[in-house]
Amino acid sequence: MKIIQRRAISVFLAICIVAGAFSVMGYASNGYANPEIITVSSYDDLNNLNKNVPVVSVNGLGCSIYKGLLTSESESDYVQIWAPPTDVITEVVALHGVELAASLITEDYDKLGTVLCEAMLPLFGELACDSNGVPNPDTGIKPSERTVEPALGYGYSERYQFEYDWRLDMHTIAAQLDEYINEVLEVNKADQVALTAMSMGSCILTTYLYEYYYTNPDYASRNHISAAVFVAGGMNGIAACGDPFSGNINIDSTSLMRMLAELWIKDDTMKVVYYMLELLYSAGLIDSVTDYANKVVDNTIDKLIDNGVLKTIGTIPGFYALMSESEYEACEAYIFNTDEKKAEFSGLLEKNRYYHDSVQSVNRNIIERLLDDGIKTAVIAQYGYTMAPITSDNNRMSDGVITTAAESFGATCAEVDGTLGDDYVQAVSCPCGKSHISADNQIDASTCAFADITWFAKNLRHTDSARFFANLIDLVVYADEQTNVFTYTEFPQFMVSFDDETLEPLTAENAGPDILPYEQTTLISKLIEIIEMLINFIMSITAG
């Protein structure tokens, strides 16, 4: 009883203290000291690189999509349909916002599902493909975005960026990439090209390599690929896409709060909002919100799929490529769950299965072939962030979108706010005798399919990482021999960013304080701990 009383008193006092502290908020975020940069060993190599081939990069999903390609006189007349323009979003909110709120309040899930489906159509309807997974030919990217001019210089910082309509199936985009590469080679009078990819771009790159290299009996006569680099790649699936599309959605309060902390803790204004939510979390009120969100999903998902998803984004082959093999199998069984649906969307399903059955199933073999053929290769993964709280397991280590295990072809990872354990032993012994365990004890890279050419960067989100990896990629692409994680002291297997601008080696000295579960890092939990210590001290004195 005394323990309960102490706990109650502590919680009450902590809430009072936090509430009073908001006006003078100066609480520091969980950051680590930025140590002095290690003396580099690659400066000479960087300065003396023979940058003799152009670099073509395939980025992730997100290129703007327009309508009017066939019906407009010029590109200036095109109308953007992705991302949805602000006026369209505003109109949807104005039209459906009241009904949506009323349905949520009254828990009228049938009405809620109907309203959500009606709201999806103006937002995503014009993006939809037909039942064969083919978009409206009047929609797509601007042709001018594929213009190729001779390069003023080579290297990752001067790379060509292949823009593509991410709605298309991987086979079609790979064919367009081949045309683009041929143009780059022609205008530069080059014989070879280095290829890099990020996120969804890695799905496209593996498809390209599968069709124009791995299964191409005539590749030896062309021999046009000098290097392949995968950065935060989605080629092994993106759980934030695969889980929701297969109905495996779990919205939990801890993951939600972790994500908000990562996004808001460094913003002076949003930090105040975050700490207010943290109080609600400590009182168990955020659980009520997430429980209700899960209830809403459970009661509306079937209608959303039939009347919303399959009329909009569910017709887009590109989305299905962003799943692992197992996620896609679950997704197909979940969404196309009748013989009628399978027959109606047979063309779309054929495109999806080609990628998963033919390409994704052998992507490790493709990289093995690259290495055997002396084509320089690198895999770069990112970590340190919680998953978006909409997957079947939101505790997985990730860059916020893709799990680190998937990006790295199999790293053993601790949970996002945990470690591998004090007694953890490297799973696979390395012939070189060196450690593949990160200094923060969160990653064991020895289980990666390509451990010696797989780098990890901590505290990097799932974004374009050109400013972080340009030098490393150049060292890989233009080296005379295959670069690995032991080649350069400033580019070891594990690196970290403290300022969102630069990378440095992750070491025991800069790995930071102990990594604690989220519940033990909240401001209120720390105050409770201090107050309990004070209460125990006072009680020990009075008892004496």
Coordinates of C-alpha atoms in Angstrom, one line a residue:
M1 CA 0.0 0.0 0.0
K2 CA 2.8 2.4 0.9
I3 CA 4.4 1.7 -2.5
I4 CA 1.2 2.6 -4.3
Q5 CA 0.9 5.7 -2.2
R6 CA 4.4 6.8 -3.0
R7 CA 3.9 6.1 -6.7
A8 CA 0.7 8.2 -6.7
I9 CA 2.3 11.0 -4.9
S10 CA 5.3 10.9 -7.3
V11 CA 3.1 11.0 -10.4
F12 CA 1.0 13.9 -9.0
L13 CA 4.1 15.9 -8.1
A14 CA 5.8 15.1 -11.4
I15 CA 2.7 16.3 -13.4
C16 CA 2.7 19.5 -11.3
I17 CA 6.4 20.1 -11.9
V18 CA 6.2 19.5 -15.7
A19 CA 3.1 21.7 -16.0
G20 CA 4.9 24.5 -14.3
A21 CA 8.0 24.0 -16.3
F22 CA 6.5 24.5 -19.7
S23 CA 6.9 28.3 -19.5
V24 CA 10.6 28.0 -19.1
M25 CA 11.2 24.9 -21.1
G26 CA 14.9 24.3 -21.7
Y27 CA 15.0 20.5 -21.4
A28 CA 17.7 19.1 -23.5
S29 CA 17.0 16.3 -26.0
N30 CA 18.7 13.0 -25.7
G31 CA 21.9 13.9 -27.7
Y32 CA 25.5 12.8 -27.6
A33 CA 28.5 15.0 -27.6
N34 CA 30.0 15.5 -31.0
P35 CA 33.6 14.3 -30.7
E36 CA 36.5 15.5 -32.7
I37 CA 36.6 14.0 -36.2
I38 CA 39.1 11.2 -36.7
T39 CA 42.0 12.0 -38.9
V40 CA 41.0 10.6 -42.3
S41 CA 43.0 8.3 -44.5
S42 CA 41.1 8.7 -47.8
Y43 CA 41.9 12.4 -48.7
D44 CA 44.6 11.4 -51.0
D45 CA 42.5 8.7 -52.7
L46 CA 39.6 11.1 -53.1
N47 CA 41.8 13.8 -54.6
N48 CA 43.4 11.3 -57.0
L49 CA 40.3 9.4 -58.1
N50 CA 40.1 8.8 -61.8
K51 CA 36.4 9.7 -62.2
N52 CA 36.1 8.1 -65.6
V53 CA 32.4 7.1 -65.8
P54 CA 29.2 8.9 -65.3
V55 CA 26.9 8.1 -62.4
V56 CA 23.2 7.5 -62.9
S57 CA 21.1 7.5 -59.7
V58 CA 17.6 6.1 -59.3
N59 CA 15.8 7.7 -56.4
G60 CA 12.7 6.7 -54.4
L61 CA 9.0 7.1 -54.9
G62 CA 7.9 10.7 -55.0
C63 CA 8.4 12.2 -58.5
S64 CA 5.5 14.6 -59.3
I65 CA 2.8 13.1 -61.5
Y66 CA 0.8 15.3 -63.9
K67 CA -2.2 15.1 -66.2
G68 CA -2.4 16.7 -69.6
L69 CA 0.5 14.9 -71.3
L70 CA -1.7 14.2 -74.4
T71 CA -4.3 17.0 -74.0
S72 CA -2.2 20.0 -73.2
E73 CA -0.2 22.2 -75.6
S74 CA 2.8 22.6 -73.3
E75 CA 4.2 21.3 -70.0
S76 CA 3.2 24.6 -68.4
D77 CA -0.4 23.6 -68.9
Y78 CA 0.0 20.3 -67.1
V79 CA -2.0 19.8 -63.8
Q80 CA -0.3 18.2 -60.9
I81 CA -2.1 15.2 -59.4
W82 CA 0.7 13.9 -57.2
A83 CA 1.4 15.0 -54.6
P84 CA -2.2 16.2 -54.2
P85 CA -2.3 20.0 -54.4
T86 CA -3.2 22.0 -51.3
D87 CA -6.4 23.3 -52.8
V88 CA -7.6 19.7 -53.5
I89 CA -6.8 18.6 -50.0
T90 CA -8.6 21.7 -48.6
E91 CA -11.6 20.9 -50.7
V92 CA -11.7 17.3 -49.5
V93 CA -11.5 18.4 -45.9
A94 CA -14.2 21.0 -46.3
L95 CA -16.5 18.5 -48.1
H96 CA -16.0 15.5 -45.8
G97 CA -14.6 16.8 -42.6
V98 CA -17.8 17.2 -40.7
E99 CA -19.2 13.8 -41.7
L100 CA -15.9 12.2 -40.9
A101 CA -15.8 13.8 -37.4
A102 CA -19.5 12.9 -36.7
S103 CA -18.9 9.3 -37.8
L104 CA -15.9 9.0 -35.5
I105 CA -17.8 10.5 -32.5
T106 CA -20.9 8.3 -33.0
E107 CA -18.8 5.2 -33.9
D108 CA -20.8 4.8 -37.1
Y109 CA -18.2 2.7 -38.8
D110 CA -20.2 1.9 -41.9
K111 CA -20.7 5.6 -42.5
L112 CA -17.1 6.3 -41.7
G113 CA -15.9 3.8 -44.3
T114 CA -18.1 5.3 -46.9
V115 CA -16.8 8.8 -46.1
L116 CA -13.2 7.7 -46.2
C117 CA -13.7 6.0 -49.6
E118 CA -15.4 9.2 -51.0
A119 CA -12.5 11.2 -49.7
M120 CA -9.9 8.9 -51.4
L121 CA -11.3 9.4 -54.9
P122 CA -10.4 13.1 -55.4
L123 CA -7.1 12.6 -53.7
F124 CA -5.9 9.5 -55.5
G125 CA -8.5 8.7 -58.2
E126 CA -6.6 10.2 -61.1
L127 CA -3.4 8.3 -60.1
A128 CA -5.2 5.0 -60.5
C129 CA -4.3 2.4 -63.1
D130 CA -6.6 0.1 -65.0
S131 CA -7.1 -3.5 -64.0
N132 CA -3.9 -4.4 -65.9
G133 CA -1.8 -1.9 -63.9
V134 CA -1.5 0.6 -66.7
P135 CA -2.0 4.3 -66.0
N136 CA -4.1 6.7 -68.0
P137 CA -1.8 7.7 -70.9
D138 CA -2.7 11.3 -70.3
T139 CA -0.9 11.2 -67.0
G140 CA 2.8 10.8 -66.0
I141 CA 6.0 12.7 -65.5
K142 CA 7.1 15.7 -67.5
P143 CA 9.1 14.6 -70.6
S144 CA 11.6 17.3 -69.9
E145 CA 12.7 15.6 -66.7
R146 CA 14.3 12.9 -68.9
T147 CA 16.5 15.4 -70.8
V148 CA 20.1 14.2 -70.9
E149 CA 23.0 16.7 -71.5
P150 CA 26.7 16.1 -71.6
A151 CA 28.1 16.1 -68.0
L152 CA 30.5 18.8 -66.9
G153 CA 32.1 16.3 -64.6
Y154 CA 31.7 12.8 -63.2
G155 CA 31.1 11.6 -59.7
Y156 CA 28.1 11.1 -57.3
S157 CA 27.7 14.8 -56.7
E158 CA 27.4 15.4 -60.5
R159 CA 25.2 12.3 -61.0
Y160 CA 22.4 12.0 -63.5
Q161 CA 19.0 11.5 -61.7
F162 CA 16.7 9.2 -63.6
E163 CA 13.1 10.4 -63.0
Y164 CA 10.3 7.9 -63.5
D165 CA 6.6 7.3 -63.1
W166 CA 6.6 5.3 -59.9
R167 CA 3.1 3.9 -60.6
L168 CA 4.4 1.6 -63.3
D169 CA 5.6 -2.0 -63.0
M170 CA 9.3 -2.6 -62.5
H171 CA 9.8 -4.3 -65.9
T172 CA 8.5 -1.2 -67.7
I173 CA 10.5 1.3 -65.6
A174 CA 13.6 -0.9 -66.1
A175 CA 13.2 -0.6 -69.9
Q176 CA 12.9 3.1 -69.6
L177 CA 16.1 3.2 -67.4
D178 CA 17.9 1.3 -70.1
E179 CA 17.0 3.9 -72.7
Y180 CA 18.1 6.6 -70.3
I181 CA 21.4 4.9 -69.6
N182 CA 22.0 4.6 -73.4
E183 CA 21.5 8.3 -73.8
V184 CA 23.9 9.1 -71.0
L185 CA 26.5 6.9 -72.5
E186 CA 26.0 8.3 -76.0
V187 CA 26.1 12.1 -75.1
N188 CA 29.2 11.5 -72.9
K189 CA 30.9 9.1 -75.4
A190 CA 31.3 6.8 -72.4
D191 CA 31.6 3.0 -72.4
Q192 CA 30.4 2.4 -68.9
V193 CA 28.1 3.8 -66.2
A194 CA 28.0 3.5 -62.4
L195 CA 24.5 2.9 -61.0
T196 CA 23.2 4.0 -57.6
A197 CA 19.8 3.6 -56.1
M198 CA 17.8 4.5 -53.0
S199 CA 14.6 3.2 -51.5
M200 CA 12.1 2.2 -54.3
G201 CA 14.9 2.9 -56.8
S202 CA 16.6 -0.2 -55.6
C203 CA 13.6 -2.3 -56.7
I204 CA 14.1 -0.7 -60.2
L205 CA 17.8 -1.2 -60.1
T206 CA 17.6 -4.9 -59.2
T207 CA 15.0 -5.4 -62.0
Y208 CA 17.3 -3.6 -64.4
L209 CA 20.3 -5.8 -63.3
Y210 CA 18.2 -8.9 -63.6
E211 CA 17.0 -8.2 -67.1
Y212 CA 20.0 -6.5 -68.7
Y213 CA 22.8 -8.1 -66.8
Y214 CA 22.0 -11.2 -64.7
T215 CA 19.9 -13.1 -67.3
N216 CA 21.2 -11.3 -70.4
P217 CA 23.5 -13.7 -72.4
D218 CA 24.8 -10.8 -74.5
Y219 CA 25.9 -8.7 -71.5
A220 CA 29.6 -9.5 -72.0
S221 CA 29.6 -7.8 -75.3
R222 CA 28.1 -4.7 -73.9
N223 CA 29.8 -4.7 -70.5
H224 CA 28.4 -1.3 -69.6
I225 CA 28.1 -1.4 -65.8
S226 CA 31.1 -0.5 -63.7
A227 CA 29.4 -0.3 -60.2
A228 CA 26.2 -0.7 -58.3
V229 CA 25.4 1.0 -55.0
F230 CA 22.3 0.5 -52.9
V231 CA 21.4 3.2 -50.3
A232 CA 18.6 2.6 -47.9
G233 CA 17.2 0.1 -50.4
G234 CA 13.6 -1.2 -50.6
M235 CA 14.5 -4.3 -52.7
N236 CA 13.8 -6.6 -49.7
G237 CA 10.5 -4.9 -48.9
I238 CA 9.2 -1.9 -47.0
A239 CA 7.1 -3.0 -44.0
A240 CA 5.4 0.4 -43.8
C241 CA 3.9 -0.5 -47.2
G242 CA 3.6 -4.3 -47.0
D243 CA 2.0 -4.5 -43.6
P244 CA -0.9 -2.0 -44.1
F245 CA -1.7 -3.5 -47.6
S246 CA -2.0 -6.9 -46.1
G247 CA -4.1 -5.8 -43.1
N248 CA -1.4 -6.1 -40.5
I249 CA -1.7 -2.7 -38.9
N250 CA -0.9 -2.2 -35.3
I251 CA -1.0 1.4 -34.0
D252 CA 0.5 1.4 -30.5
S253 CA 1.1 4.3 -28.2
T254 CA 4.8 3.7 -27.4
S255 CA 5.8 3.7 -31.1
L256 CA 3.7 6.8 -31.7
M257 CA 5.3 8.7 -28.9
R258 CA 8.8 7.5 -29.9
M259 CA 8.1 8.8 -33.4
L260 CA 6.8 12.2 -32.1
A261 CA 9.9 12.5 -29.9
E262 CA 12.1 11.9 -32.9
L263 CA 10.3 14.5 -35.0
W264 CA 9.5 17.2 -32.4
I265 CA 12.1 17.1 -29.6
K266 CA 14.5 19.5 -31.3
D267 CA 11.8 22.0 -32.3
D268 CA 11.2 24.6 -29.5
T269 CA 7.5 24.9 -30.3
M270 CA 6.6 21.3 -31.0
K271 CA 8.7 20.2 -28.0
V272 CA 6.1 21.8 -25.7
V273 CA 3.3 19.9 -27.5
Y274 CA 5.3 16.7 -27.2
Y275 CA 5.7 17.0 -23.5
M276 CA 2.0 17.7 -23.0
L277 CA 1.3 14.5 -24.9
E278 CA 4.0 12.7 -22.8
L279 CA 1.9 13.6 -19.7
L280 CA -1.1 12.0 -21.3
Y281 CA 1.0 9.0 -22.3
S282 CA 2.2 8.5 -18.7
A283 CA -1.4 8.7 -17.5
G284 CA -2.4 6.0 -20.0
L285 CA -4.6 8.3 -22.1
I286 CA -2.7 7.8 -25.4
D287 CA -3.5 4.1 -25.2
S288 CA -7.2 5.0 -25.4
V289 CA -6.5 6.9 -28.6
T290 CA -4.5 4.2 -30.2
D291 CA -6.9 1.5 -29.1
Y292 CA -9.7 3.5 -30.8
A293 CA -7.6 4.0 -33.9
N294 CA -7.1 0.2 -34.2
K295 CA -10.8 -0.3 -33.6
V296 CA -11.6 2.1 -36.5
V297 CA -9.2 0.3 -38.8
D298 CA -10.6 -3.1 -37.9
N299 CA -14.2 -1.9 -38.6
T300 CA -13.5 0.0 -41.8
I301 CA -10.7 -1.8 -43.6
D302 CA -12.9 -4.2 -45.7
K303 CA -14.9 -1.4 -47.1
L304 CA -11.8 0.7 -47.7
I305 CA -10.2 -2.0 -49.7
D306 CA -13.2 -2.7 -52.0
N307 CA -14.5 0.8 -52.5
G308 CA -11.4 2.9 -51.9
V309 CA -8.1 1.1 -52.4
L310 CA -9.1 -1.0 -55.4
K311 CA -10.3 2.2 -57.1
T312 CA -7.2 4.2 -56.4
I313 CA -3.7 3.2 -55.1
G314 CA -4.5 -0.5 -55.0
T315 CA -4.3 -0.6 -58.8
I316 CA -0.7 0.7 -58.9
P317 CA 2.0 -1.9 -59.6
G318 CA 4.7 0.3 -58.0
F319 CA 3.2 -0.1 -54.6
Y320 CA 3.2 -3.8 -54.7
A321 CA 6.9 -3.8 -55.5
L322 CA 7.5 -2.2 -52.2
M323 CA 6.8 -5.4 -50.3
S324 CA 8.8 -8.5 -49.3
E325 CA 7.9 -11.8 -50.9
S326 CA 6.0 -12.9 -47.8
E327 CA 4.2 -9.5 -47.4
Y328 CA 3.1 -9.6 -51.1
E329 CA 1.7 -13.1 -50.7
A330 CA -0.3 -12.0 -47.7
C331 CA -1.3 -8.8 -49.5
E332 CA -2.6 -10.7 -52.6
A333 CA -4.5 -13.1 -50.5
Y334 CA -6.0 -10.3 -48.4
I335 CA -6.9 -7.8 -51.1
F336 CA -7.7 -10.1 -54.1
N337 CA -9.6 -12.5 -52.0
T338 CA -12.2 -13.7 -54.5
D339 CA -12.0 -15.5 -57.9
E340 CA -13.8 -12.5 -59.4
K341 CA -11.1 -10.1 -58.2
K342 CA -8.3 -12.3 -59.3
A343 CA -9.9 -12.5 -62.8
E344 CA -10.6 -8.8 -63.0
F345 CA -7.1 -7.8 -61.9
S346 CA -5.2 -10.7 -63.6
G347 CA -3.0 -8.3 -65.6
L348 CA -2.0 -6.4 -62.5
L349 CA -1.3 -9.5 -60.6
E350 CA 0.9 -10.9 -63.4
K351 CA 3.1 -7.8 -63.3
N352 CA 3.3 -8.0 -59.5
R353 CA 4.2 -11.7 -59.5
Y354 CA 6.9 -11.2 -62.2
Y355 CA 8.8 -8.9 -59.9
H356 CA 8.5 -10.9 -56.7
D357 CA 8.9 -14.4 -58.3
S358 CA 11.6 -13.5 -60.8
V359 CA 13.6 -10.5 -59.6
Q360 CA 13.2 -10.2 -55.8
S361 CA 13.7 -13.9 -55.2
V362 CA 17.2 -13.7 -56.7
N363 CA 18.4 -10.3 -55.7
R364 CA 21.1 -11.7 -53.5
N365 CA 22.3 -13.9 -56.4
I366 CA 22.5 -10.7 -58.5
I367 CA 24.8 -9.0 -56.1
E368 CA 26.9 -12.1 -55.7
R369 CA 27.3 -12.1 -59.5
L370 CA 28.3 -8.5 -59.5
L371 CA 31.1 -9.2 -57.0
D372 CA 32.2 -12.3 -58.9
D373 CA 32.5 -10.2 -62.1
G374 CA 34.5 -7.5 -60.4
I375 CA 31.8 -4.9 -60.6
K376 CA 32.2 -2.6 -57.6
T377 CA 29.3 -2.9 -55.2
A378 CA 28.2 -1.4 -51.9
V379 CA 25.2 -1.6 -49.6
I380 CA 24.4 1.3 -47.2
A381 CA 21.8 1.0 -44.5
Q382 CA 20.5 3.5 -42.0
Y383 CA 19.2 3.1 -38.4
G384 CA 18.3 4.7 -35.2
Y385 CA 14.6 5.5 -35.7
T386 CA 11.3 3.8 -34.8
M387 CA 9.1 2.4 -37.5
A388 CA 6.1 4.4 -38.6
P389 CA 3.5 3.1 -36.0
I390 CA 1.4 1.3 -38.6
T391 CA 3.1 -2.1 -39.0
S392 CA 2.8 -5.5 -37.4
D393 CA 6.0 -4.8 -35.3
N394 CA 6.8 -1.2 -34.6
N395 CA 9.7 -1.9 -32.4
R396 CA 12.0 -2.9 -35.3
M397 CA 15.1 -0.9 -35.9
S398 CA 14.7 1.3 -39.0
D399 CA 15.3 4.6 -40.7
G400 CA 11.7 5.5 -40.1
V401 CA 10.4 3.7 -43.2
I402 CA 12.4 0.6 -44.0
T403 CA 13.8 -1.8 -41.4
T404 CA 17.5 -1.9 -41.1
A405 CA 17.5 -5.6 -41.4
A406 CA 15.9 -5.4 -44.9
E407 CA 18.1 -2.6 -46.1
S408 CA 21.2 -4.5 -45.1
F409 CA 20.3 -7.9 -46.4
G410 CA 20.0 -9.5 -43.0
A411 CA 21.7 -7.6 -40.2
T412 CA 20.8 -8.7 -36.7
C413 CA 19.3 -5.7 -35.0
A414 CA 18.2 -4.8 -31.5
E415 CA 14.8 -3.2 -31.0
V416 CA 14.9 0.5 -31.7
D417 CA 15.3 1.4 -28.0
G418 CA 17.3 -1.7 -26.9
T419 CA 20.6 -3.4 -27.4
L420 CA 21.7 -6.9 -28.3
G421 CA 22.6 -7.5 -24.7
D422 CA 25.7 -7.4 -22.5
D423 CA 26.5 -11.1 -23.2
Y424 CA 25.8 -11.0 -26.9
V425 CA 28.4 -12.7 -29.1
Q426 CA 28.9 -12.0 -32.8
A427 CA 26.7 -14.5 -34.6
V428 CA 29.1 -15.3 -37.5
S429 CA 32.8 -15.3 -37.1
C430 CA 34.7 -13.3 -39.6
P431 CA 37.7 -14.8 -41.4
C432 CA 39.4 -11.5 -41.0
G433 CA 39.0 -11.8 -37.2
K434 CA 37.5 -8.3 -36.9
S435 CA 34.2 -7.3 -35.2
H436 CA 31.0 -6.6 -37.0
I437 CA 29.2 -5.4 -33.9
S438 CA 28.4 -1.7 -33.6
A439 CA 29.9 0.3 -30.8
D440 CA 26.4 1.0 -29.4
N441 CA 25.7 -2.8 -29.4
Q442 CA 22.6 -2.4 -31.6
I443 CA 23.7 -4.0 -34.8
D444 CA 25.5 -7.3 -35.7
A445 CA 26.5 -7.0 -39.3
S446 CA 28.1 -10.5 -39.4
T447 CA 24.7 -11.9 -40.4
C448 CA 24.4 -9.7 -43.5
A449 CA 24.6 -11.5 -46.8
F450 CA 27.5 -9.1 -47.8
A451 CA 28.9 -8.1 -44.4
D452 CA 32.2 -6.7 -45.7
I453 CA 30.6 -4.3 -48.1
T454 CA 27.7 -3.2 -46.0
W455 CA 27.9 0.1 -44.2
F456 CA 25.5 1.5 -41.5
A457 CA 24.8 5.1 -40.7
K458 CA 23.0 6.0 -37.4
N459 CA 20.6 8.9 -36.9
L460 CA 19.8 9.2 -40.6
R461 CA 16.2 9.3 -41.7
H462 CA 14.9 7.8 -44.9
T463 CA 15.8 10.7 -47.2
D464 CA 18.1 11.5 -50.1
S465 CA 21.5 11.0 -48.4
A466 CA 23.7 12.5 -51.1
R467 CA 25.4 14.9 -48.7
F468 CA 26.3 12.1 -46.4
F469 CA 27.5 9.4 -48.8
A470 CA 28.9 11.2 -51.8
N471 CA 32.6 10.6 -50.9
L472 CA 32.0 7.0 -49.8
I473 CA 30.2 6.2 -53.0
D474 CA 32.9 7.9 -55.1
L475 CA 35.5 5.8 -53.3
V476 CA 33.6 2.6 -54.1
V477 CA 32.7 3.5 -57.7
Y478 CA 36.1 4.8 -58.9
A479 CA 38.4 2.5 -56.9
D480 CA 40.8 0.1 -58.7
E481 CA 39.6 -2.7 -56.4
Q482 CA 36.5 -3.4 -54.3
T483 CA 36.3 -1.1 -51.3
N484 CA 35.2 -2.6 -48.1
V485 CA 34.3 -1.6 -44.6
F486 CA 37.9 -1.9 -43.4
T487 CA 39.5 0.2 -46.2
Y488 CA 39.2 3.7 -44.7
T489 CA 39.2 4.8 -41.1
E490 CA 36.7 7.5 -41.6
F491 CA 34.3 5.2 -43.5
P492 CA 34.2 2.1 -41.2
Q493 CA 31.2 -0.3 -41.1
F494 CA 29.4 1.9 -38.5
M495 CA 29.0 5.7 -38.7
V496 CA 26.9 8.3 -37.0
S497 CA 25.5 11.7 -37.7
F498 CA 25.2 14.2 -34.8
D499 CA 24.3 17.3 -36.7
D500 CA 22.3 16.1 -39.7
E501 CA 25.0 17.4 -42.0
T502 CA 28.1 15.1 -41.6
L503 CA 29.0 11.5 -40.8
E504 CA 31.8 10.3 -38.6
P505 CA 32.8 6.9 -37.3
L506 CA 30.7 5.4 -34.5
T507 CA 33.0 4.5 -31.6
A508 CA 32.9 3.5 -28.0
E509 CA 33.7 7.1 -27.1
N510 CA 30.9 8.7 -29.0
A511 CA 28.3 5.9 -28.8
G512 CA 26.5 7.9 -26.1
P513 CA 24.8 6.9 -22.8
D514 CA 23.1 3.7 -22.1
I515 CA 20.2 3.0 -24.5
L516 CA 17.0 2.7 -22.5
P517 CA 13.4 1.7 -23.3
Y518 CA 11.2 4.6 -24.2
E519 CA 9.3 4.5 -21.0
Q520 CA 12.5 5.2 -19.0
T521 CA 13.5 8.2 -21.1
T522 CA 10.4 10.4 -20.7
L523 CA 10.7 13.5 -18.7
I524 CA 8.0 12.5 -16.3
S525 CA 9.6 9.1 -15.6
K526 CA 12.8 10.8 -14.7
L527 CA 11.0 13.2 -12.4
I528 CA 9.1 10.3 -10.8
E529 CA 12.4 8.6 -10.2
I530 CA 13.8 11.7 -8.5
I531 CA 10.7 12.3 -6.4
E532 CA 10.6 8.6 -5.3
M533 CA 14.2 8.9 -4.1
L534 CA 13.3 12.1 -2.2
I535 CA 10.2 10.4 -0.6
N536 CA 12.2 7.3 0.4
F537 CA 14.9 9.6 1.9
I538 CA 12.4 11.6 3.9
M539 CA 10.6 8.5 5.1
S540 CA 13.9 6.9 6.1
I541 CA 14.7 10.0 8.2
T542 CA 11.3 10.1 9.9
A543 CA 11.3 6.4 10.5
G544 CA 14.7 6.8 12.2

